[in-house]
Amino acid sequence: MYHQIKLVLYHGTISEIGKVDVSLGRGRKDFGRGFYMAVTRSQAIGMMHKKYREAVRRSRNKDEQAFCEYLYEIHLDEAIIKSLSIKVFENADVEWLDFILMCREQGGVPHTYDMVIGPTADDDTALCLKAYQDGLYGKRGSQEAKRILLNNLETENLGIQYYIGKQEVADRIIKKIIRIEWR
């Protein structure tokens, strides 16, 4: 499986990164609290812009000039990848959905994988997830409700994300982080 894994990934943010700190990630995300990377520059740039808009919106007393956008190219160590416990979701299917629902509901890192790779259920899907959780698609947990949720997520448009939730894994696998121009 490791030969399919990308060794160069991207991360867009509003913070300067010298070293990855997985504890800075928010707790109720797709694969858990941790550090997320995108397969493409454009996906990382989109996330960077989204984080920027969110930060500006949340900080009522600061102007837009108080925030900067940064794009990073991240190089992974192929030799370390071979020794990791990695969960790969090839598709946004019911197994993927159950995993995301578990991670978002429990928060933190509710699994033992060193790395998780799979489709992104970005924050634009939050309304669909809320409708599912509120029972608007049918009984929560039912196959019918999950089928409706997957249909509404437009899974063919989701990007691919890589996730690391353990600091010791991040320290071992990330060979270098390079800030790159995104404009």
Short mmCIF file of N, CA and C in Angstrom, two decimals:
data_model
loop_
_atom_site.label_atom_id
_atom_site.label_comp_id
_atom_site.label_asym_id
_atom_site.label_seq_id
_atom_site.Cartn_x
_atom_site.Cartn_y
_atom_site.Cartn_z
N MET A 1 0.82 -1.21 0.00
CA MET A 1 0.00 0.00 0.00
C MET A 1 0.86 1.26 0.00
N TYR A 2 2.02 1.25 0.67
CA TYR A 2 2.80 2.47 0.82
C TYR A 2 3.23 3.08 -0.50
N HIS A 3 3.37 2.26 -1.56
CA HIS A 3 3.81 2.81 -2.83
C HIS A 3 2.78 3.73 -3.47
N GLN A 4 1.53 3.68 -3.02
CA GLN A 4 0.49 4.55 -3.53
C GLN A 4 0.46 5.89 -2.80
N ILE A 5 1.14 5.96 -1.69
CA ILE A 5 1.09 7.14 -0.85
C ILE A 5 1.96 8.24 -1.42
N LYS A 6 1.43 9.44 -1.44
CA LYS A 6 2.16 10.61 -1.93
C LYS A 6 3.22 11.01 -0.90
N LEU A 7 4.38 11.38 -1.39
CA LEU A 7 5.47 11.76 -0.50
C LEU A 7 5.62 13.26 -0.38
N VAL A 8 4.95 14.01 -1.26
CA VAL A 8 4.95 15.47 -1.19
C VAL A 8 3.50 15.92 -1.08
N LEU A 9 3.19 16.61 0.02
CA LEU A 9 1.84 17.07 0.30
C LEU A 9 1.87 18.57 0.57
N TYR A 10 0.69 19.17 0.82
CA TYR A 10 0.58 20.61 1.02
C TYR A 10 -0.30 20.91 2.22
N HIS A 11 0.01 22.03 2.85
CA HIS A 11 -0.79 22.49 3.99
C HIS A 11 -0.93 24.00 3.91
N GLY A 12 -2.18 24.47 3.87
CA GLY A 12 -2.45 25.90 3.85
C GLY A 12 -2.95 26.35 5.21
N THR A 13 -2.43 27.48 5.69
CA THR A 13 -2.77 27.93 7.03
C THR A 13 -2.60 29.44 7.17
N ILE A 14 -2.97 29.96 8.32
CA ILE A 14 -2.73 31.38 8.61
C ILE A 14 -1.65 31.51 9.68
N SER A 15 -0.97 30.41 9.97
CA SER A 15 0.09 30.41 10.99
C SER A 15 1.41 30.00 10.36
N GLU A 16 2.48 30.59 10.85
CA GLU A 16 3.79 30.14 10.42
C GLU A 16 4.08 28.81 11.11
N ILE A 17 4.68 27.90 10.37
CA ILE A 17 4.99 26.59 10.91
C ILE A 17 6.50 26.37 10.84
N GLY A 18 7.10 26.15 11.99
CA GLY A 18 8.50 25.75 12.03
C GLY A 18 8.58 24.24 12.19
N LYS A 19 7.67 23.73 13.03
CA LYS A 19 7.58 22.30 13.31
C LYS A 19 6.11 21.97 13.51
N VAL A 20 5.68 20.84 13.01
CA VAL A 20 4.28 20.42 13.16
C VAL A 20 4.00 20.08 14.62
N ASP A 21 2.90 20.62 15.13
CA ASP A 21 2.41 20.32 16.48
C ASP A 21 0.98 19.81 16.33
N VAL A 22 0.81 18.49 16.44
CA VAL A 22 -0.51 17.90 16.21
C VAL A 22 -1.54 18.34 17.24
N SER A 23 -1.11 18.79 18.40
CA SER A 23 -2.05 19.20 19.46
C SER A 23 -2.77 20.50 19.11
N LEU A 24 -2.28 21.23 18.11
CA LEU A 24 -2.93 22.49 17.73
C LEU A 24 -4.17 22.28 16.86
N GLY A 25 -4.37 21.05 16.37
CA GLY A 25 -5.54 20.77 15.55
C GLY A 25 -6.81 20.78 16.38
N ARG A 26 -7.92 21.11 15.73
CA ARG A 26 -9.21 21.08 16.43
C ARG A 26 -9.65 19.64 16.63
N GLY A 27 -10.40 19.41 17.69
CA GLY A 27 -10.71 18.06 18.14
C GLY A 27 -11.74 17.27 17.37
N ARG A 28 -12.70 17.88 16.77
CA ARG A 28 -13.81 17.15 16.15
C ARG A 28 -13.75 17.29 14.63
N LYS A 29 -12.69 16.75 14.06
CA LYS A 29 -12.50 16.81 12.61
C LYS A 29 -12.66 15.41 12.02
N ASP A 30 -12.56 15.32 10.70
CA ASP A 30 -12.84 14.08 9.97
C ASP A 30 -12.16 12.85 10.56
N PHE A 31 -10.85 12.93 10.77
CA PHE A 31 -10.10 11.77 11.24
C PHE A 31 -9.57 11.95 12.65
N GLY A 32 -9.97 13.03 13.31
CA GLY A 32 -9.57 13.29 14.67
C GLY A 32 -8.71 14.53 14.79
N ARG A 33 -8.32 14.86 16.03
CA ARG A 33 -7.45 16.00 16.29
C ARG A 33 -6.07 15.66 15.75
N GLY A 34 -5.51 16.58 14.98
CA GLY A 34 -4.19 16.32 14.44
C GLY A 34 -3.83 17.29 13.33
N PHE A 35 -2.91 16.85 12.49
CA PHE A 35 -2.38 17.67 11.41
C PHE A 35 -2.85 17.09 10.09
N TYR A 36 -3.44 17.94 9.25
CA TYR A 36 -4.01 17.53 7.98
C TYR A 36 -3.21 18.11 6.82
N MET A 37 -3.06 17.32 5.77
CA MET A 37 -2.35 17.75 4.57
C MET A 37 -3.18 17.40 3.35
N ALA A 38 -3.03 18.20 2.31
CA ALA A 38 -3.77 18.00 1.06
C ALA A 38 -2.84 17.41 0.01
N VAL A 39 -3.43 16.72 -0.94
CA VAL A 39 -2.67 16.12 -2.04
C VAL A 39 -2.28 17.18 -3.07
N THR A 40 -3.13 18.19 -3.25
CA THR A 40 -2.87 19.20 -4.28
C THR A 40 -2.67 20.59 -3.66
N ARG A 41 -1.91 21.40 -4.37
CA ARG A 41 -1.71 22.79 -3.97
C ARG A 41 -3.05 23.52 -3.92
N SER A 42 -3.88 23.31 -4.93
CA SER A 42 -5.14 24.05 -5.01
C SER A 42 -6.05 23.72 -3.83
N GLN A 43 -6.08 22.48 -3.40
CA GLN A 43 -6.90 22.12 -2.24
C GLN A 43 -6.35 22.81 -0.99
N ALA A 44 -5.03 22.81 -0.82
CA ALA A 44 -4.42 23.46 0.35
C ALA A 44 -4.64 24.97 0.32
N ILE A 45 -4.57 25.57 -0.85
CA ILE A 45 -4.82 27.01 -0.98
C ILE A 45 -6.27 27.31 -0.62
N GLY A 46 -7.19 26.47 -1.06
CA GLY A 46 -8.59 26.66 -0.71
C GLY A 46 -8.81 26.60 0.79
N MET A 47 -8.16 25.66 1.46
CA MET A 47 -8.28 25.57 2.92
C MET A 47 -7.64 26.78 3.60
N MET A 48 -6.53 27.24 3.05
CA MET A 48 -5.84 28.41 3.60
C MET A 48 -6.77 29.63 3.53
N HIS A 49 -7.38 29.84 2.38
CA HIS A 49 -8.31 30.98 2.23
C HIS A 49 -9.50 30.85 3.18
N LYS A 50 -9.99 29.65 3.34
CA LYS A 50 -11.12 29.42 4.24
C LYS A 50 -10.73 29.73 5.69
N LYS A 51 -9.54 29.29 6.12
CA LYS A 51 -9.07 29.59 7.47
C LYS A 51 -8.89 31.09 7.66
N TYR A 52 -8.41 31.77 6.64
CA TYR A 52 -8.21 33.22 6.69
C TYR A 52 -9.56 33.93 6.89
N ARG A 53 -10.54 33.58 6.06
CA ARG A 53 -11.87 34.20 6.17
C ARG A 53 -12.49 33.94 7.54
N GLU A 54 -12.31 32.71 8.03
CA GLU A 54 -12.86 32.35 9.34
C GLU A 54 -12.18 33.16 10.45
N ALA A 55 -10.87 33.33 10.38
CA ALA A 55 -10.14 34.09 11.40
C ALA A 55 -10.56 35.55 11.38
N VAL A 56 -10.71 36.12 10.21
CA VAL A 56 -11.15 37.52 10.10
C VAL A 56 -12.55 37.67 10.67
N ARG A 57 -13.42 36.75 10.34
CA ARG A 57 -14.80 36.80 10.83
C ARG A 57 -14.86 36.68 12.35
N ARG A 58 -14.05 35.81 12.92
CA ARG A 58 -14.08 35.58 14.37
C ARG A 58 -13.42 36.68 15.18
N SER A 59 -12.50 37.41 14.60
CA SER A 59 -11.79 38.45 15.36
C SER A 59 -12.38 39.81 15.02
N ARG A 60 -13.34 40.20 15.74
CA ARG A 60 -14.09 41.43 15.46
C ARG A 60 -13.23 42.69 15.59
N ASN A 61 -12.16 42.64 16.39
CA ASN A 61 -11.38 43.84 16.65
C ASN A 61 -10.17 44.01 15.74
N LYS A 62 -9.89 43.03 14.92
CA LYS A 62 -8.71 43.12 14.05
C LYS A 62 -9.17 43.29 12.61
N ASP A 63 -8.32 43.92 11.82
CA ASP A 63 -8.65 44.02 10.41
C ASP A 63 -7.98 42.87 9.65
N GLU A 64 -8.30 42.75 8.39
CA GLU A 64 -7.78 41.66 7.59
C GLU A 64 -6.26 41.67 7.51
N GLN A 65 -5.62 42.82 7.64
CA GLN A 65 -4.17 42.93 7.55
C GLN A 65 -3.47 42.25 8.73
N ALA A 66 -4.21 41.93 9.79
CA ALA A 66 -3.61 41.29 10.96
C ALA A 66 -3.31 39.81 10.72
N PHE A 67 -3.79 39.26 9.62
CA PHE A 67 -3.60 37.84 9.34
C PHE A 67 -2.84 37.66 8.03
N CYS A 68 -2.06 36.59 7.97
CA CYS A 68 -1.31 36.25 6.77
C CYS A 68 -1.68 34.83 6.35
N GLU A 69 -1.51 34.55 5.08
CA GLU A 69 -1.78 33.22 4.56
C GLU A 69 -0.45 32.58 4.15
N TYR A 70 -0.29 31.30 4.53
CA TYR A 70 0.94 30.59 4.26
C TYR A 70 0.63 29.23 3.61
N LEU A 71 1.42 28.88 2.63
CA LEU A 71 1.30 27.58 1.99
C LEU A 71 2.61 26.83 2.20
N TYR A 72 2.50 25.59 2.63
CA TYR A 72 3.68 24.78 2.91
C TYR A 72 3.68 23.52 2.05
N GLU A 73 4.86 23.16 1.60
CA GLU A 73 5.08 21.89 0.93
C GLU A 73 5.73 20.97 1.97
N ILE A 74 5.17 19.79 2.13
CA ILE A 74 5.61 18.87 3.18
C ILE A 74 6.13 17.59 2.53
N HIS A 75 7.34 17.23 2.90
CA HIS A 75 7.98 16.02 2.35
C HIS A 75 7.98 14.93 3.42
N LEU A 76 7.44 13.76 3.04
CA LEU A 76 7.37 12.63 3.96
C LEU A 76 8.52 11.66 3.71
N ASP A 77 8.89 10.94 4.74
CA ASP A 77 9.96 9.95 4.68
C ASP A 77 9.36 8.60 4.28
N GLU A 78 9.69 8.13 3.09
CA GLU A 78 9.12 6.89 2.57
C GLU A 78 9.48 5.68 3.44
N ALA A 79 10.67 5.65 3.98
CA ALA A 79 11.10 4.52 4.82
C ALA A 79 10.24 4.42 6.08
N ILE A 80 9.88 5.55 6.67
CA ILE A 80 9.05 5.55 7.88
C ILE A 80 7.63 5.11 7.55
N ILE A 81 7.12 5.52 6.41
CA ILE A 81 5.76 5.17 6.01
C ILE A 81 5.54 3.66 6.07
N LYS A 82 6.54 2.91 5.66
CA LYS A 82 6.42 1.45 5.61
C LYS A 82 6.16 0.84 6.98
N SER A 83 6.56 1.53 8.04
CA SER A 83 6.41 0.99 9.39
C SER A 83 5.15 1.46 10.11
N LEU A 84 4.35 2.30 9.47
CA LEU A 84 3.18 2.88 10.13
C LEU A 84 1.92 2.04 9.98
N SER A 85 1.01 2.25 10.91
CA SER A 85 -0.34 1.69 10.81
C SER A 85 -1.18 2.74 10.08
N ILE A 86 -1.56 2.43 8.84
CA ILE A 86 -2.24 3.41 7.99
C ILE A 86 -3.60 2.88 7.57
N LYS A 87 -4.61 3.73 7.72
CA LYS A 87 -5.96 3.41 7.24
C LYS A 87 -6.20 4.25 5.99
N VAL A 88 -6.52 3.58 4.88
CA VAL A 88 -6.79 4.28 3.63
C VAL A 88 -8.25 4.05 3.24
N PHE A 89 -8.95 5.14 3.01
CA PHE A 89 -10.31 5.09 2.48
C PHE A 89 -10.22 5.45 1.01
N GLU A 90 -10.46 4.48 0.15
CA GLU A 90 -10.39 4.73 -1.29
C GLU A 90 -11.57 5.56 -1.78
N ASN A 91 -12.71 5.43 -1.10
CA ASN A 91 -13.94 6.11 -1.53
C ASN A 91 -14.68 6.68 -0.33
N ALA A 92 -15.54 7.62 -0.61
CA ALA A 92 -16.44 8.16 0.41
C ALA A 92 -17.66 7.23 0.45
N ASP A 93 -17.50 6.14 1.20
CA ASP A 93 -18.55 5.15 1.29
C ASP A 93 -19.05 5.06 2.75
N VAL A 94 -19.84 4.05 3.06
CA VAL A 94 -20.42 3.93 4.40
C VAL A 94 -19.33 3.72 5.45
N GLU A 95 -18.28 2.94 5.13
CA GLU A 95 -17.19 2.74 6.09
C GLU A 95 -16.51 4.07 6.42
N TRP A 96 -16.22 4.86 5.40
CA TRP A 96 -15.62 6.19 5.56
C TRP A 96 -16.53 7.08 6.39
N LEU A 97 -17.81 7.08 6.05
CA LEU A 97 -18.79 7.90 6.76
C LEU A 97 -18.86 7.52 8.24
N ASP A 98 -18.93 6.23 8.53
CA ASP A 98 -18.97 5.78 9.93
C ASP A 98 -17.73 6.25 10.69
N PHE A 99 -16.58 6.19 10.05
CA PHE A 99 -15.32 6.60 10.68
C PHE A 99 -15.36 8.10 10.98
N ILE A 100 -15.80 8.90 10.01
CA ILE A 100 -15.88 10.35 10.20
C ILE A 100 -16.89 10.70 11.29
N LEU A 101 -18.04 10.05 11.27
CA LEU A 101 -19.04 10.32 12.30
C LEU A 101 -18.49 10.00 13.68
N MET A 102 -17.77 8.88 13.81
CA MET A 102 -17.17 8.51 15.08
C MET A 102 -16.17 9.58 15.54
N CYS A 103 -15.28 10.00 14.64
CA CYS A 103 -14.26 10.99 14.99
C CYS A 103 -14.88 12.32 15.37
N ARG A 104 -15.88 12.76 14.61
CA ARG A 104 -16.50 14.05 14.89
C ARG A 104 -17.34 14.00 16.17
N GLU A 105 -17.96 12.88 16.46
CA GLU A 105 -18.78 12.78 17.67
C GLU A 105 -17.93 12.62 18.92
N GLN A 106 -16.89 11.79 18.85
CA GLN A 106 -16.09 11.51 20.05
C GLN A 106 -15.02 12.57 20.29
N GLY A 107 -14.53 13.20 19.25
CA GLY A 107 -13.47 14.18 19.40
C GLY A 107 -12.14 13.52 19.75
N GLY A 108 -11.10 14.33 19.82
CA GLY A 108 -9.77 13.81 20.12
C GLY A 108 -9.28 12.90 19.01
N VAL A 109 -8.66 11.79 19.40
CA VAL A 109 -8.18 10.79 18.44
C VAL A 109 -8.79 9.44 18.86
N PRO A 110 -9.99 9.11 18.36
CA PRO A 110 -10.68 7.90 18.82
C PRO A 110 -10.31 6.62 18.06
N HIS A 111 -9.09 6.54 17.55
CA HIS A 111 -8.62 5.35 16.84
C HIS A 111 -7.12 5.22 17.07
N THR A 112 -6.55 4.11 16.61
CA THR A 112 -5.13 3.85 16.87
C THR A 112 -4.24 4.00 15.64
N TYR A 113 -4.77 4.45 14.52
CA TYR A 113 -3.96 4.57 13.30
C TYR A 113 -2.93 5.68 13.43
N ASP A 114 -1.75 5.45 12.83
CA ASP A 114 -0.71 6.46 12.77
C ASP A 114 -1.03 7.52 11.72
N MET A 115 -1.65 7.07 10.63
CA MET A 115 -2.00 7.97 9.53
C MET A 115 -3.32 7.49 8.95
N VAL A 116 -4.14 8.44 8.54
CA VAL A 116 -5.38 8.12 7.85
C VAL A 116 -5.40 8.93 6.56
N ILE A 117 -5.79 8.28 5.48
CA ILE A 117 -5.85 8.92 4.16
C ILE A 117 -7.24 8.67 3.60
N GLY A 118 -7.86 9.72 3.09
CA GLY A 118 -9.17 9.52 2.49
C GLY A 118 -9.82 10.82 2.09
N PRO A 119 -11.02 10.72 1.53
CA PRO A 119 -11.75 11.91 1.10
C PRO A 119 -11.98 12.90 2.24
N THR A 120 -12.07 14.16 1.88
CA THR A 120 -12.28 15.25 2.82
C THR A 120 -13.76 15.54 2.96
N ALA A 121 -14.26 15.48 4.17
CA ALA A 121 -15.62 15.98 4.44
C ALA A 121 -15.42 17.38 4.99
N ASP A 122 -15.22 18.34 4.12
CA ASP A 122 -14.87 19.69 4.58
C ASP A 122 -16.04 20.35 5.29
N ASP A 123 -15.80 21.54 5.83
CA ASP A 123 -16.82 22.20 6.63
C ASP A 123 -18.08 22.55 5.85
N ASP A 124 -18.01 22.54 4.52
CA ASP A 124 -19.21 22.77 3.74
C ASP A 124 -20.19 21.61 3.92
N THR A 125 -19.70 20.48 4.39
CA THR A 125 -20.57 19.33 4.63
C THR A 125 -21.21 19.37 6.01
N ALA A 126 -20.85 20.35 6.81
CA ALA A 126 -21.35 20.43 8.18
C ALA A 126 -22.88 20.47 8.22
N LEU A 127 -23.51 21.16 7.30
CA LEU A 127 -24.97 21.22 7.28
C LEU A 127 -25.58 19.85 7.02
N CYS A 128 -24.98 19.11 6.10
CA CYS A 128 -25.47 17.76 5.82
C CYS A 128 -25.29 16.86 7.04
N LEU A 129 -24.14 16.96 7.69
CA LEU A 129 -23.89 16.14 8.88
C LEU A 129 -24.86 16.50 10.00
N LYS A 130 -25.15 17.78 10.16
CA LYS A 130 -26.10 18.23 11.19
C LYS A 130 -27.50 17.69 10.88
N ALA A 131 -27.90 17.76 9.61
CA ALA A 131 -29.21 17.24 9.23
C ALA A 131 -29.30 15.74 9.52
N TYR A 132 -28.22 15.01 9.25
CA TYR A 132 -28.18 13.58 9.56
C TYR A 132 -28.30 13.37 11.07
N GLN A 133 -27.50 14.09 11.84
CA GLN A 133 -27.51 13.93 13.29
C GLN A 133 -28.85 14.31 13.90
N ASP A 134 -29.53 15.25 13.28
CA ASP A 134 -30.85 15.67 13.78
C ASP A 134 -31.97 14.75 13.31
N GLY A 135 -31.63 13.73 12.51
CA GLY A 135 -32.63 12.77 12.07
C GLY A 135 -33.44 13.20 10.87
N LEU A 136 -33.01 14.23 10.16
CA LEU A 136 -33.79 14.70 9.01
C LEU A 136 -33.73 13.75 7.81
N TYR A 137 -32.75 12.85 7.78
CA TYR A 137 -32.64 11.88 6.68
C TYR A 137 -33.23 10.53 7.06
N GLY A 138 -33.77 10.45 8.26
CA GLY A 138 -34.29 9.18 8.76
C GLY A 138 -33.61 8.86 10.08
N LYS A 139 -33.87 7.66 10.58
CA LYS A 139 -33.31 7.27 11.87
C LYS A 139 -31.78 7.30 11.81
N ARG A 140 -31.22 8.05 12.73
CA ARG A 140 -29.76 8.18 12.79
C ARG A 140 -29.13 6.79 12.96
N GLY A 141 -28.14 6.49 12.13
CA GLY A 141 -27.49 5.19 12.17
C GLY A 141 -28.07 4.20 11.17
N SER A 142 -29.23 4.50 10.62
CA SER A 142 -29.83 3.58 9.66
C SER A 142 -29.11 3.67 8.32
N GLN A 143 -29.15 2.57 7.58
CA GLN A 143 -28.51 2.55 6.26
C GLN A 143 -29.16 3.56 5.32
N GLU A 144 -30.46 3.74 5.41
CA GLU A 144 -31.17 4.69 4.56
C GLU A 144 -30.70 6.12 4.83
N ALA A 145 -30.59 6.49 6.11
CA ALA A 145 -30.13 7.84 6.46
C ALA A 145 -28.70 8.06 5.99
N LYS A 146 -27.86 7.06 6.12
CA LYS A 146 -26.47 7.17 5.67
C LYS A 146 -26.40 7.30 4.14
N ARG A 147 -27.24 6.54 3.44
CA ARG A 147 -27.27 6.62 1.98
C ARG A 147 -27.65 8.03 1.52
N ILE A 148 -28.67 8.60 2.15
CA ILE A 148 -29.11 9.96 1.81
C ILE A 148 -27.99 10.96 2.12
N LEU A 149 -27.35 10.80 3.27
CA LEU A 149 -26.24 11.69 3.63
C LEU A 149 -25.12 11.61 2.60
N LEU A 150 -24.70 10.41 2.23
CA LEU A 150 -23.63 10.26 1.23
C LEU A 150 -24.03 10.89 -0.10
N ASN A 151 -25.29 10.72 -0.50
CA ASN A 151 -25.75 11.35 -1.75
C ASN A 151 -25.68 12.87 -1.66
N ASN A 152 -26.04 13.43 -0.52
CA ASN A 152 -26.04 14.88 -0.35
C ASN A 152 -24.64 15.47 -0.22
N LEU A 153 -23.66 14.66 0.14
CA LEU A 153 -22.30 15.17 0.30
C LEU A 153 -21.58 15.38 -1.03
N GLU A 154 -22.17 14.94 -2.12
CA GLU A 154 -21.53 15.06 -3.43
C GLU A 154 -20.10 14.55 -3.36
N THR A 155 -19.97 13.29 -2.97
CA THR A 155 -18.67 12.71 -2.66
C THR A 155 -17.68 12.73 -3.82
N GLU A 156 -18.17 12.85 -5.04
CA GLU A 156 -17.23 12.88 -6.18
C GLU A 156 -16.44 14.19 -6.22
N ASN A 157 -16.87 15.20 -5.49
CA ASN A 157 -16.18 16.49 -5.49
C ASN A 157 -15.23 16.67 -4.30
N LEU A 158 -15.12 15.66 -3.45
CA LEU A 158 -14.29 15.80 -2.26
C LEU A 158 -12.82 15.58 -2.59
N GLY A 159 -11.95 16.39 -1.99
CA GLY A 159 -10.51 16.22 -2.15
C GLY A 159 -10.02 15.09 -1.27
N ILE A 160 -8.72 14.79 -1.38
CA ILE A 160 -8.10 13.75 -0.56
C ILE A 160 -7.24 14.42 0.51
N GLN A 161 -7.33 13.91 1.72
CA GLN A 161 -6.55 14.46 2.84
C GLN A 161 -5.73 13.36 3.50
N TYR A 162 -4.61 13.78 4.04
CA TYR A 162 -3.74 12.92 4.84
C TYR A 162 -3.77 13.48 6.26
N TYR A 163 -3.81 12.57 7.22
CA TYR A 163 -3.94 12.97 8.63
C TYR A 163 -2.89 12.26 9.47
N ILE A 164 -2.29 13.02 10.38
CA ILE A 164 -1.40 12.46 11.40
C ILE A 164 -1.89 12.99 12.74
N GLY A 165 -2.14 12.09 13.69
CA GLY A 165 -2.66 12.51 14.99
C GLY A 165 -1.73 12.27 16.16
N LYS A 166 -0.57 11.69 15.90
CA LYS A 166 0.38 11.40 16.97
C LYS A 166 1.65 12.22 16.74
N GLN A 167 2.08 12.92 17.76
CA GLN A 167 3.26 13.78 17.63
C GLN A 167 4.50 12.98 17.25
N GLU A 168 4.67 11.82 17.86
CA GLU A 168 5.87 11.03 17.56
C GLU A 168 5.90 10.57 16.10
N VAL A 169 4.73 10.36 15.51
CA VAL A 169 4.66 10.00 14.09
C VAL A 169 5.01 11.21 13.23
N ALA A 170 4.45 12.35 13.56
CA ALA A 170 4.76 13.58 12.81
C ALA A 170 6.26 13.87 12.86
N ASP A 171 6.85 13.72 14.04
CA ASP A 171 8.28 13.99 14.19
C ASP A 171 9.13 13.05 13.35
N ARG A 172 8.69 11.82 13.17
CA ARG A 172 9.46 10.83 12.41
C ARG A 172 9.22 10.91 10.91
N ILE A 173 7.99 11.14 10.51
CA ILE A 173 7.64 11.00 9.09
C ILE A 173 7.88 12.26 8.27
N ILE A 174 7.79 13.44 8.90
CA ILE A 174 7.94 14.68 8.14
C ILE A 174 9.43 15.02 8.04
N LYS A 175 9.97 14.88 6.82
CA LYS A 175 11.40 15.15 6.60
C LYS A 175 11.68 16.64 6.54
N LYS A 176 10.81 17.37 5.82
CA LYS A 176 11.00 18.81 5.76
C LYS A 176 9.70 19.51 5.41
N ILE A 177 9.63 20.74 5.86
CA ILE A 177 8.50 21.63 5.60
C ILE A 177 9.08 22.88 4.95
N ILE A 178 8.56 23.21 3.78
CA ILE A 178 9.06 24.37 3.04
C ILE A 178 7.91 25.32 2.78
N ARG A 179 8.05 26.57 3.20
CA ARG A 179 7.03 27.56 2.86
C ARG A 179 7.23 27.92 1.40
N ILE A 180 6.14 27.86 0.63
CA ILE A 180 6.21 28.14 -0.80
C ILE A 180 5.23 29.25 -1.16
N GLU A 181 5.49 29.87 -2.29
CA GLU A 181 4.63 30.95 -2.79
C GLU A 181 3.33 30.35 -3.31
N TRP A 182 2.24 30.96 -3.00
CA TRP A 182 0.96 30.43 -3.44
C TRP A 182 0.27 31.33 -4.46
N ARG A 183 0.73 32.51 -4.67
CA ARG A 183 0.05 33.42 -5.61
C ARG A 183 0.37 33.11 -7.05
#
